Amino acid sequence: MKQLILLCMMTLFLFGADINSTLVHADAKTYESLLATLKKSQIHNDETALQKALLYKIINITKYPPKPPSFDIRVQNQEDFEQLVQKTIQFINESFEKKSTLQHLQQKQQTLKEEILGENNNSKLFTLQLQYTFYTKALRTLKEELNKRETIFGKQITPLLLRSIQTISFDQNKLQKRVSQIEQDLDSVQKKIEAKEVEKERLELLGRKDRVKNIEQSLALLQKEKRKLLEKKLITLFDLYTIALQKKETKTVFNLQKKILDLAKILNDPHTVKRLKTLLTKLNVQILGKGETIKGATLQHIKEAANLLWDKLNSPLFMINQTPISTLKLFITLLILIFGYLLGVLYKKSIQKLAQNSHSITPSTKTLLSNIGYYTIVIVAFVITLNVLGIDLSSIALIAGALSVGIGFGLQNIVSNFVSGLIFDV
């Protein structure tokens, strides 16, 4: 009877170029029977070897599914809490990796389905059906695990973090000193990395491949050390964030949250950072309350937007003599020029008004004073704008010096005419 079932099953997937749902939903005994039939077969080639290998994998995943995820940890002190935070981030990372694997498997399954529908070779069709079966079972297992992970995260990890934040005591001074020490160590490691990279470039130019390989190994160790320090800093910042939550210092909470997320972006993928941000928001809501969380988040967003705008305004648009010119510099120079012009106009009007009220000031004196003051103010404003732009004024000083020498020797008439023009300019 069993042999008849197996024969019918093999006939079904060999002659029908479609997904064999009977094979997909079969139990381990059926797969074992199929494997035994293949072993007794007189056909021995790569295709049958692949079919046997696939059946072994199908039997294994059917009989021995992966152990369900667990998250068992007891938190009694600061050290336990730090392990909890570390395991939480690791748990988030693993969940994302499994989601990526799930998506990859779904894409492969779809490709395989298209191959099955277009395949006419019976032997290869059997192999494709087995491979599709394996993918289906692997996907089912992954989905079940991800669902369990979501349950663990929502009902176990988040409440455990909340309880720990409310009960664990921390030494803030020691944590701040630890952060300072970590930053010093990071600076030291970074300098070593840069020195090794410079040495590597020299050795590459000399063609010393063996020594270059040693340098690369040293660089790998230094990068590993740097990552450990960054992870340690992240955990320490989380401790300080927890203290701020305990004290309900909203501003400090969101400042530290930003530092945590910025550091997480260096160490993890964007999806993990997004999940971590969601977790921090939940903790903020539970401890600070919705109102304070919204207020703090709004202020943080405004601050981030302001910083982003400031960075964009300060980003160079072009260069003048190797001096970067930014939008902000152009805007400031424009304001200075406008202010200088308006101040010059105001000065002119003040002199004219003063001359009208005073009989001792002649019209020519009035015109001379107003024009000289006006041009002086405009020139000073122009020089200030050049200084704001960062343009070297030494060349302008040289030109001014040359002009003064020229005036002394041969430009008396030109200057005299210019002054006359100022006097008669009504």
Tab-separated table of C-alpha atoms in Angstrom, residues 80 165 176 202 205 316 335 351 383 406 424:
chain	number	residue	atom	x	y	z
A	80	ASP	CA	23.212	42.424	35.003
A	165	ILE	CA	15.096	50.907	35.099
A	176	GLN	CA	30.805	59.563	33.432
A	202	ARG	CA	54.345	53.418	2.076
A	205	LEU	CA	54.529	51.807	-2.877
A	316	PRO	CA	30.993	75.398	0.925
A	335	LEU	CA	23.703	92.002	5.393
A	351	ILE	CA	25.159	115.907	8.043
A	383	VAL	CA	36.615	95.454	3.896
A	406	GLY	CA	51.720	106.673	-6.563
A	424	PHE	CA	30.785	119.977	-6.194
